PDB file of C-alpha atoms in Angstrom:
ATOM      1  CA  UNK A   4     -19.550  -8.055  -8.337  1.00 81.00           C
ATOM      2  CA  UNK A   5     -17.773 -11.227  -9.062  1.00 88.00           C
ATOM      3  CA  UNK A   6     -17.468 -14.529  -6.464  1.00 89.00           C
ATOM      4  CA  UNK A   7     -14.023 -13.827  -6.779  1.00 92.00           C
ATOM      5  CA  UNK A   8     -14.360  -9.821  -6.496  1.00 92.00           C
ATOM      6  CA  UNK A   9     -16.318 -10.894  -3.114  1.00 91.00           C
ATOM      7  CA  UNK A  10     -13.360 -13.422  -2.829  1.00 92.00           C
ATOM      8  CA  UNK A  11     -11.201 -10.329  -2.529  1.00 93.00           C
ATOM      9  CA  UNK A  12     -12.556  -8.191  -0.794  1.00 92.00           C
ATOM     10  CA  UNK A  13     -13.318 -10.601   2.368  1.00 90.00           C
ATOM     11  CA  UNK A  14      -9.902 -10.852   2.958  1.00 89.00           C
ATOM     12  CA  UNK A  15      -9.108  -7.369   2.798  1.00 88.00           C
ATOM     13  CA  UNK A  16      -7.933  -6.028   6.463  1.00 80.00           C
ATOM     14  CA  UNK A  17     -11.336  -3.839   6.963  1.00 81.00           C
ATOM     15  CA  UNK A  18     -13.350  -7.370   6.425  1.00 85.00           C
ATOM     16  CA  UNK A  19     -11.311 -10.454   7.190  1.00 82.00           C
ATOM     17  CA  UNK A  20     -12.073  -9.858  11.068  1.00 78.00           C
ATOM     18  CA  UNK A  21     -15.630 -10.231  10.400  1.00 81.00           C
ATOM     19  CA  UNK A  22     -18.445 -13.242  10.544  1.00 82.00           C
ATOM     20  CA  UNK A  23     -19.605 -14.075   7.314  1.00 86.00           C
ATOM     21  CA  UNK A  24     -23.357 -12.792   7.835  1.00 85.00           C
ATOM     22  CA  UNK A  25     -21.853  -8.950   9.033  1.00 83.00           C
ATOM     23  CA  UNK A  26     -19.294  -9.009   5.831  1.00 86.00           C
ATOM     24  CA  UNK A  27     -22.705  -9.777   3.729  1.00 87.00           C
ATOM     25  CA  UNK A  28     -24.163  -6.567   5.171  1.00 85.00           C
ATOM     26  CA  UNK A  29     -21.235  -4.626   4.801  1.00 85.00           C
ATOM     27  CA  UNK A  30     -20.964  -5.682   1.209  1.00 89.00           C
ATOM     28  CA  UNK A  31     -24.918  -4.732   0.364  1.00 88.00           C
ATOM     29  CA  UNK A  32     -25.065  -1.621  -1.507  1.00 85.00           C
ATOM     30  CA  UNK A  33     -21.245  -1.985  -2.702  1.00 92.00           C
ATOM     31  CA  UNK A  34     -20.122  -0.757  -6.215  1.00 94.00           C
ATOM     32  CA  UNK A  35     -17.465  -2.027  -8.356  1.00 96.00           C
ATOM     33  CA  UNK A  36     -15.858   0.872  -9.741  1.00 97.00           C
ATOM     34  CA  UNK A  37     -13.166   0.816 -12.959  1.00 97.00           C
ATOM     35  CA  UNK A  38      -9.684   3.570 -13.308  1.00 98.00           C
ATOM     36  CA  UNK A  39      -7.929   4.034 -15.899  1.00 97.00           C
ATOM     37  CA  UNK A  40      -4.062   4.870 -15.435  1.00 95.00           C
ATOM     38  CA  UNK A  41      -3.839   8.843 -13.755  1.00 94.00           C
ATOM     39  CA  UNK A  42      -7.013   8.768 -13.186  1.00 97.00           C
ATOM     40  CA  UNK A  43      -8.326  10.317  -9.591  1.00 97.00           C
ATOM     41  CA  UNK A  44     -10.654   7.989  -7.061  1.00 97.00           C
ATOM     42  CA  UNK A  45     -10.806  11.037  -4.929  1.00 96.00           C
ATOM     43  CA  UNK A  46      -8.927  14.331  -4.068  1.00 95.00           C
ATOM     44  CA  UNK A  47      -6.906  15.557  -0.826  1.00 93.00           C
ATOM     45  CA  UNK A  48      -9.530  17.815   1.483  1.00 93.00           C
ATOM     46  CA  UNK A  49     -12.981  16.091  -0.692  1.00 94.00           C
ATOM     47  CA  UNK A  50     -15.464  14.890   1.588  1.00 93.00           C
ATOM     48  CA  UNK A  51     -15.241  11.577   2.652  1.00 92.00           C
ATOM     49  CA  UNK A  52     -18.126   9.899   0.892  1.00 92.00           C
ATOM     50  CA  UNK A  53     -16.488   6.600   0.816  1.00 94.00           C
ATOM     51  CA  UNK A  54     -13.440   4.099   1.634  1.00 92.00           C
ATOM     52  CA  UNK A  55     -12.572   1.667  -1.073  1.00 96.00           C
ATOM     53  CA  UNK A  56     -11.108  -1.612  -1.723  1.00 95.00           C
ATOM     54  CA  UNK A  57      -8.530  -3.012  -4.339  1.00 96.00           C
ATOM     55  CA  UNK A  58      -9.622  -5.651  -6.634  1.00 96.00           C
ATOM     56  CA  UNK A  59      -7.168  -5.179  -8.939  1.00 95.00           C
ATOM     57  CA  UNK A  60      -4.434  -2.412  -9.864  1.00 94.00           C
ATOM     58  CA  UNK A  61      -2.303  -0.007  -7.965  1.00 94.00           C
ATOM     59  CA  UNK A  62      -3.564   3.477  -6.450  1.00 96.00           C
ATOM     60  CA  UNK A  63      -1.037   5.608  -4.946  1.00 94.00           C
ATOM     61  CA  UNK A  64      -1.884   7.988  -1.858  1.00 93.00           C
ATOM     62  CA  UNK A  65      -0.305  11.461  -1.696  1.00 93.00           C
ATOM     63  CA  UNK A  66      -0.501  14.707  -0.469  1.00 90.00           C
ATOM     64  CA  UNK A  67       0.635  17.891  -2.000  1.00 85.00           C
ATOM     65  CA  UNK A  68       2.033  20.234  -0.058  1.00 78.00           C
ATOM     66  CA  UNK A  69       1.812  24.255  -0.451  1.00 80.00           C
ATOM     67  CA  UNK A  70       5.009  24.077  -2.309  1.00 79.00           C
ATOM     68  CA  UNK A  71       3.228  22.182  -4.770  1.00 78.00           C
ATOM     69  CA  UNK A  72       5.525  19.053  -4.019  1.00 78.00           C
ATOM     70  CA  UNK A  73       4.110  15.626  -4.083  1.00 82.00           C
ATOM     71  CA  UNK A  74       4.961  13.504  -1.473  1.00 85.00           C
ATOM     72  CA  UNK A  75       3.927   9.607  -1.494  1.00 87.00           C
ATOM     73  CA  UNK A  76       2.166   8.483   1.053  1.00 86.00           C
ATOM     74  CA  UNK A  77       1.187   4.865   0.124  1.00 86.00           C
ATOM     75  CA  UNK A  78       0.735   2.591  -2.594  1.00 90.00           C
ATOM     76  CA  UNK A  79      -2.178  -0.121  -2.709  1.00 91.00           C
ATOM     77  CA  UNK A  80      -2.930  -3.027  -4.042  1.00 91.00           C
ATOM     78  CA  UNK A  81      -5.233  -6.013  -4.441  1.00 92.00           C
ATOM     79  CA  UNK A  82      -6.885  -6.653  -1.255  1.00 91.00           C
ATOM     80  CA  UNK A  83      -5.360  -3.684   0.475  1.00 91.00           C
ATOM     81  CA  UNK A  84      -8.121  -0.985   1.471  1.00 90.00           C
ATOM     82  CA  UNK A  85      -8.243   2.504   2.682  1.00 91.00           C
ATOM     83  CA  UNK A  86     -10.535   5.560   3.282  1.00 89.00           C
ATOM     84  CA  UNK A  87     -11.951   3.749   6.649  1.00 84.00           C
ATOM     85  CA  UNK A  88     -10.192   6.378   9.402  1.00 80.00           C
ATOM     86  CA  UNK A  89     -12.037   9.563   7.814  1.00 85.00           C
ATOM     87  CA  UNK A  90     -15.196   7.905   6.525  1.00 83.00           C
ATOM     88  CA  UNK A  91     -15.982   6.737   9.702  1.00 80.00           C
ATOM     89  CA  UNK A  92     -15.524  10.276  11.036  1.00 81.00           C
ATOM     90  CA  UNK A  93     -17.170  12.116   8.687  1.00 81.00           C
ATOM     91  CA  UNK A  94     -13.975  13.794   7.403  1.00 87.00           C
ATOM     92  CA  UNK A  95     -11.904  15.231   4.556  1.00 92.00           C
ATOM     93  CA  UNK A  96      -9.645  13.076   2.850  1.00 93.00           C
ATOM     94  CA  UNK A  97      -6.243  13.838   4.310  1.00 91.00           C
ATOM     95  CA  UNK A  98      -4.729  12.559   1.328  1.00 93.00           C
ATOM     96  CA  UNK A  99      -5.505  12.082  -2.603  1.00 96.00           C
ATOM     97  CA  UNK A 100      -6.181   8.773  -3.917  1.00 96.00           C
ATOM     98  CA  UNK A 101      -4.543   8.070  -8.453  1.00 96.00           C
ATOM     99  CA  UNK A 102      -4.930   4.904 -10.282  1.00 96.00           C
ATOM    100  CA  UNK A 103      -0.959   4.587 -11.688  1.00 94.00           C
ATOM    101  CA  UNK A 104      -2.345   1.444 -13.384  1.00 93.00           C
ATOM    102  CA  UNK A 105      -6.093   0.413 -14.428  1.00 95.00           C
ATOM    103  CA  UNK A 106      -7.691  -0.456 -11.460  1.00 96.00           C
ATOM    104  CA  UNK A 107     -10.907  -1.843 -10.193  1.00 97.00           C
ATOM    105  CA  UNK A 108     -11.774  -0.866  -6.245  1.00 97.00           C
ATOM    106  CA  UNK A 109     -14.817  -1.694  -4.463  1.00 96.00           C
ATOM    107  CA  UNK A 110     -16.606   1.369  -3.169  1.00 96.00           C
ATOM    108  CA  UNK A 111     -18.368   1.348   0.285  1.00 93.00           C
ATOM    109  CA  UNK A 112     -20.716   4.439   0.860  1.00 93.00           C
ATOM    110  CA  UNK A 113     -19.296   5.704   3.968  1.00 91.00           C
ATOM    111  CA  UNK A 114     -23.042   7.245   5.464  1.00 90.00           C
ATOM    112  CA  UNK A 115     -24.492   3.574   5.196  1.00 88.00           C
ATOM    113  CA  UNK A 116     -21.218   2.030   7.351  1.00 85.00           C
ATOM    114  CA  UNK A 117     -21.537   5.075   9.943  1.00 85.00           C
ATOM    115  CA  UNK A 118     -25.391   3.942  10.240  1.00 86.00           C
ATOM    116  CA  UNK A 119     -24.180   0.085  10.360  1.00 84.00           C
ATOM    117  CA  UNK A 120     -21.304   0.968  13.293  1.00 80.00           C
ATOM    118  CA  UNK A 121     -24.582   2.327  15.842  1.00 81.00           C
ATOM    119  CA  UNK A 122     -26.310  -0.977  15.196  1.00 79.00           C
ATOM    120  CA  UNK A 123     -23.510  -3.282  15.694  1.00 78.00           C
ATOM    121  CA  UNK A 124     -20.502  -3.296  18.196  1.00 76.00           C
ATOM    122  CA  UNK A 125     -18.913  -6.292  16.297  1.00 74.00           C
ATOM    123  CA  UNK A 126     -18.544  -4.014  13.274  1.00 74.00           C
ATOM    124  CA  UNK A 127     -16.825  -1.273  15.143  1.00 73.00           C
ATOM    125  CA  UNK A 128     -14.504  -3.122  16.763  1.00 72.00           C
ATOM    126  CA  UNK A 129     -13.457  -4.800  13.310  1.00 69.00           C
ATOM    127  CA  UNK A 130     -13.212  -0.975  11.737  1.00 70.00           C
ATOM    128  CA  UNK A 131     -10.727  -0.303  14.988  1.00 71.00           C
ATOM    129  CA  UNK A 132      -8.623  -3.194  14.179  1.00 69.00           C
ATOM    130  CA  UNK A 133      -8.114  -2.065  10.308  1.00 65.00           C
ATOM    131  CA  UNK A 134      -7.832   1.308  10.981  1.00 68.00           C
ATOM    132  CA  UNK A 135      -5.126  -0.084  13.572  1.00 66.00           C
ATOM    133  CA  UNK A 136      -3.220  -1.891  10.886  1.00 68.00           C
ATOM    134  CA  UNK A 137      -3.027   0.899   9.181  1.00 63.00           C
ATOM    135  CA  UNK A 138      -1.952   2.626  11.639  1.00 68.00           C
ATOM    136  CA  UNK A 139       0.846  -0.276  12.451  1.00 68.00           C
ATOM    137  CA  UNK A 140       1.978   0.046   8.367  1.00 66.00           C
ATOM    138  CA  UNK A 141       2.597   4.128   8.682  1.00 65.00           C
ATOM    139  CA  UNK A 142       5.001   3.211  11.728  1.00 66.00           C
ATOM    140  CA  UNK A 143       6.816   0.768  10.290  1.00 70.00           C
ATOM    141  CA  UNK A 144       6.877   3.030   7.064  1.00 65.00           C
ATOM    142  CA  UNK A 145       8.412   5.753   9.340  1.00 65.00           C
ATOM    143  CA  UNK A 146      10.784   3.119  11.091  1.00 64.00           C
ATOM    144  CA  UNK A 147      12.347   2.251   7.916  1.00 61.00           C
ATOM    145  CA  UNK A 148      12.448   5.817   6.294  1.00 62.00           C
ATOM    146  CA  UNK A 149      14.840   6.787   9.811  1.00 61.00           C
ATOM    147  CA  UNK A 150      16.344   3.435  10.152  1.00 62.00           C
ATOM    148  CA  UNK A 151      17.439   2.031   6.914  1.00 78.00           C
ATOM    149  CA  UNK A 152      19.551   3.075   4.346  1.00 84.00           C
ATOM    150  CA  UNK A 153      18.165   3.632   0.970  1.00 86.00           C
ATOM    151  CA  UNK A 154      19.753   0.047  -0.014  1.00 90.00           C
ATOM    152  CA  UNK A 155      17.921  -1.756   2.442  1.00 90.00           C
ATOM    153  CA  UNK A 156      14.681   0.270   1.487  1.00 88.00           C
ATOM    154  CA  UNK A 157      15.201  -0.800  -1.846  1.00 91.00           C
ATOM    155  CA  UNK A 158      15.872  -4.484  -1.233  1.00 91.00           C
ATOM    156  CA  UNK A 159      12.692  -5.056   1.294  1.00 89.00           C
ATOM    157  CA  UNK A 160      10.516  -3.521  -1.693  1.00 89.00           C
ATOM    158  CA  UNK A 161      11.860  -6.055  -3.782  1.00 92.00           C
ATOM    159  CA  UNK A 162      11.829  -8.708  -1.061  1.00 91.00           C
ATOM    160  CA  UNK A 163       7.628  -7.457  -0.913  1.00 88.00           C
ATOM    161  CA  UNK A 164       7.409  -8.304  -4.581  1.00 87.00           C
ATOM    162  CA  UNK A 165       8.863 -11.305  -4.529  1.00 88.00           C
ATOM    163  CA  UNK A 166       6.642 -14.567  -4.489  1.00 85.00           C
ATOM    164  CA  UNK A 167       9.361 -16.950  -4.089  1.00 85.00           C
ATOM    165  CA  UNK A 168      10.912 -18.481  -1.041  1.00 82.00           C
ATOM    166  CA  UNK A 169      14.080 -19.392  -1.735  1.00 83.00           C
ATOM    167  CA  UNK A 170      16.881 -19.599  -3.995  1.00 88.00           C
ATOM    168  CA  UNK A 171      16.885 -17.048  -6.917  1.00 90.00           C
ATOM    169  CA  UNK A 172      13.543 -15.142  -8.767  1.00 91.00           C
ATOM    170  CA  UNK A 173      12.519 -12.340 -11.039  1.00 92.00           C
ATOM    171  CA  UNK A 174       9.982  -9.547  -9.893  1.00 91.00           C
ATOM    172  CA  UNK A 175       8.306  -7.274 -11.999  1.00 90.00           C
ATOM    173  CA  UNK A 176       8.416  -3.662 -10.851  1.00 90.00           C
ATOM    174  CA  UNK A 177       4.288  -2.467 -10.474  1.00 86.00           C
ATOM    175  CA  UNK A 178       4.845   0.946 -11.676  1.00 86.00           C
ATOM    176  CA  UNK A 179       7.432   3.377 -12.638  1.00 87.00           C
ATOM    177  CA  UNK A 180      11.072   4.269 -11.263  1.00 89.00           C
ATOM    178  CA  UNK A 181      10.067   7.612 -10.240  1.00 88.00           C
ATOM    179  CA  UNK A 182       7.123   6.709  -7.434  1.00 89.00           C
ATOM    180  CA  UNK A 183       9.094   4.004  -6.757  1.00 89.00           C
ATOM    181  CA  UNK A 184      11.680   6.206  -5.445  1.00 89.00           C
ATOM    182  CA  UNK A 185       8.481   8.492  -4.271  1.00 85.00           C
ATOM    183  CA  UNK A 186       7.339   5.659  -2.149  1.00 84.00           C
ATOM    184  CA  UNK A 187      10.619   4.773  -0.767  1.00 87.00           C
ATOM    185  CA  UNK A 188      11.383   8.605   0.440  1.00 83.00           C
ATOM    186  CA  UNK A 189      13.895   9.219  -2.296  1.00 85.00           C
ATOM    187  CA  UNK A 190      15.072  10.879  -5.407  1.00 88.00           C
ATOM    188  CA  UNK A 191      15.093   9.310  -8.208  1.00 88.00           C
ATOM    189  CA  UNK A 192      18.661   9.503  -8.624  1.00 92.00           C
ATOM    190  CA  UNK A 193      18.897   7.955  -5.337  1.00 92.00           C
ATOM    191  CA  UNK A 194      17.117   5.214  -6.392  1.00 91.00           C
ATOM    192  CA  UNK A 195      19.441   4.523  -8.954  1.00 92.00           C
ATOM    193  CA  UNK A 196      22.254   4.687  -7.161  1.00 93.00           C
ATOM    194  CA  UNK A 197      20.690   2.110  -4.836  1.00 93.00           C
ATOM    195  CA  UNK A 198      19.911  -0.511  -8.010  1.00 93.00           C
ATOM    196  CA  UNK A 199      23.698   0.289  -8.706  1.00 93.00           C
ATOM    197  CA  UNK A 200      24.718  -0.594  -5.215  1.00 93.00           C
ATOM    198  CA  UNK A 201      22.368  -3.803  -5.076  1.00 93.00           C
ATOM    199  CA  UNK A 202      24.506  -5.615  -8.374  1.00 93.00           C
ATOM    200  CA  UNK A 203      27.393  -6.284  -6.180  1.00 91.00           C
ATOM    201  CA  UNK A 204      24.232  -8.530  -3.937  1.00 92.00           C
ATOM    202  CA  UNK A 205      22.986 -10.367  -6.677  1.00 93.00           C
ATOM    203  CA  UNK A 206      20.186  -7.777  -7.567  1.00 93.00           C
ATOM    204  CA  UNK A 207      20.387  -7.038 -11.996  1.00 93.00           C
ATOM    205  CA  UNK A 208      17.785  -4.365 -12.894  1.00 91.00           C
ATOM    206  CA  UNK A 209      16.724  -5.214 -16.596  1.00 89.00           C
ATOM    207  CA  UNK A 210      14.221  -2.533 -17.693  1.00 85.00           C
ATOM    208  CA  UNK A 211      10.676  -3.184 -15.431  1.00 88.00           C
ATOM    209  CA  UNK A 212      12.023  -6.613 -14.187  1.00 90.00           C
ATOM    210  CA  UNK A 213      14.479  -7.366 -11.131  1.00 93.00           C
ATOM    211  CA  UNK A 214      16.401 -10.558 -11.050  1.00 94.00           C
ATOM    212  CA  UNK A 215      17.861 -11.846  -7.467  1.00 94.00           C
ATOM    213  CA  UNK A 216      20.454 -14.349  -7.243  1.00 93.00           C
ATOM    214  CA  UNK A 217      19.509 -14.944  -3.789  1.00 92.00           C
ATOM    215  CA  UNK A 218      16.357 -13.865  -1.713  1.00 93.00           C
ATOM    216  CA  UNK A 219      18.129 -15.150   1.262  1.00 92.00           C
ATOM    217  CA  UNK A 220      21.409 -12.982   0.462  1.00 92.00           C
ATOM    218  CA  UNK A 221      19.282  -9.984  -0.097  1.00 92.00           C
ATOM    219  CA  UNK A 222      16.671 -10.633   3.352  1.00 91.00           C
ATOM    220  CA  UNK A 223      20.045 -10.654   5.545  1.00 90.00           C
ATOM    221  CA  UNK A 224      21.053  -7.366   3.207  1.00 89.00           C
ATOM    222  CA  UNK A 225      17.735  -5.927   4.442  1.00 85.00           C
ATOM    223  CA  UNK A 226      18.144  -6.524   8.207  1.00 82.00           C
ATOM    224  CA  UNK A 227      21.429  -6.054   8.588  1.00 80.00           C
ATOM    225  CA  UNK A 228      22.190  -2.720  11.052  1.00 67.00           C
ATOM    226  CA  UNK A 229      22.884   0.231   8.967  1.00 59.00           C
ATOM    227  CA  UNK A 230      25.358   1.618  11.717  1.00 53.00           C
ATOM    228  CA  UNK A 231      27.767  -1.430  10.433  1.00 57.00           C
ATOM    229  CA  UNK A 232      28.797   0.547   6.890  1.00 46.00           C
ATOM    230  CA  UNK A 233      30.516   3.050   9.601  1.00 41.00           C
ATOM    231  CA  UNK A 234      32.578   0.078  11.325  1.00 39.00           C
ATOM    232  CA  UNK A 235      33.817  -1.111   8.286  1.00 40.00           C
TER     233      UNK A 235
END
């Protein structure tokens, strides 16, 4: 592992609460492990062996339903980790875990944490705090997915992308139209029809690249109430 793989992964959200000396235990015993694009880091109902770590890449989590369906769950990225919640319970995976581009993720065996967590209160209470977060993200996830239209979804995933402040700036789109729509809780024709909508707000899709006129335009787009389209 890297300085700047460490770099990475001590500001993820299941480290950045800890001391230096506990994220150096934490970290002993760690692999770096590589994905290429579709390939699986672990599958729905597997035993829990581990919880991982970004470095680099995206990996989507999703579950499959009897149906066969697919339904997105989450999308991660550098820095982001997940896998904490069942590993520390000794659990399935609720959920399966796909590279959608090469990735690189830190893997943490999830036996040696359990034995760390009865040795050291500090370390549980910073594995309650991520697993918190997480918890924080999947409510917000459902807040927007009942409270804002599929513009607005749209336009704060863009908003996410962007690394600008102000003004006008182009974002790249991570991965492809159709778990983009996946992760938004759409169809892909929806989608569409919400890049249509957004060209009236400044928003020109140009194959994997979005160009905004105006972040500022498109953040008051975002927040505005959705119950206004019906007093118009």
């Amino acid at each position: 592992m890297t300085p700047a793989d460490l770099d990475i992964a001590r500001q993820s959200t299941l480290l950045a609460r800890l001391p230096a000396p506990l994220q150096a235990k934490l970290m002993e015993g760690a692999q770096v492990q590589s994905f290429d694009t579709g390939q699986t880091v672990f599958l729905q109902d597997d035993p829990a062996g581990a919880l991982f770590i970004v470095l680099d890449g995206w990996v989507k989590l999703y579950r499959v339903a009897p149906s066969g369906a697919e339904a997105v769950v989450s999308v991660m990225t550098r820095g982001r980790s997940f896998g904490e919640a069942v590993a520390l319970r000794d659990m399935p995976y609720p959920v399966s875990a796909e590279a959608i581009t090469p990735a690189r993720l830190v893997r943490i065996d999830a036996t040696r944490l359990r034995n760390l967590l009865q040795s050291d209160p500090v370390l549980a209470t910073s594995m309650l705090a991520s697993t918190y977060v997480h918890l924080q993200q999947l409510v917000e996830q459902v807040e927007h997915l009942k409270a804002r239209s599929g513009v607005q979804r749209v336009a704060e995933f863009l908003l996410d992308l962007s690394t600008c402040a102000e003004g006008g700036c182009s974002v790249t789109l991570p991965y492809n139209k159709a778990l983009i729509a996946g992760r938004l809780g759409m169809k892909p024709e929806s989608l569409s029809r919400a890049f249509a909508r957004l060209r009236q707000h400044g928003v020109r899709i140009d194959a994997a690249q979005a160009h905004i006129d105006d972040l500022d335009a498109l953040r008051d787009l975002a927040a505005e109430d959705p119950a206004k389209a019906w007093m118009r």
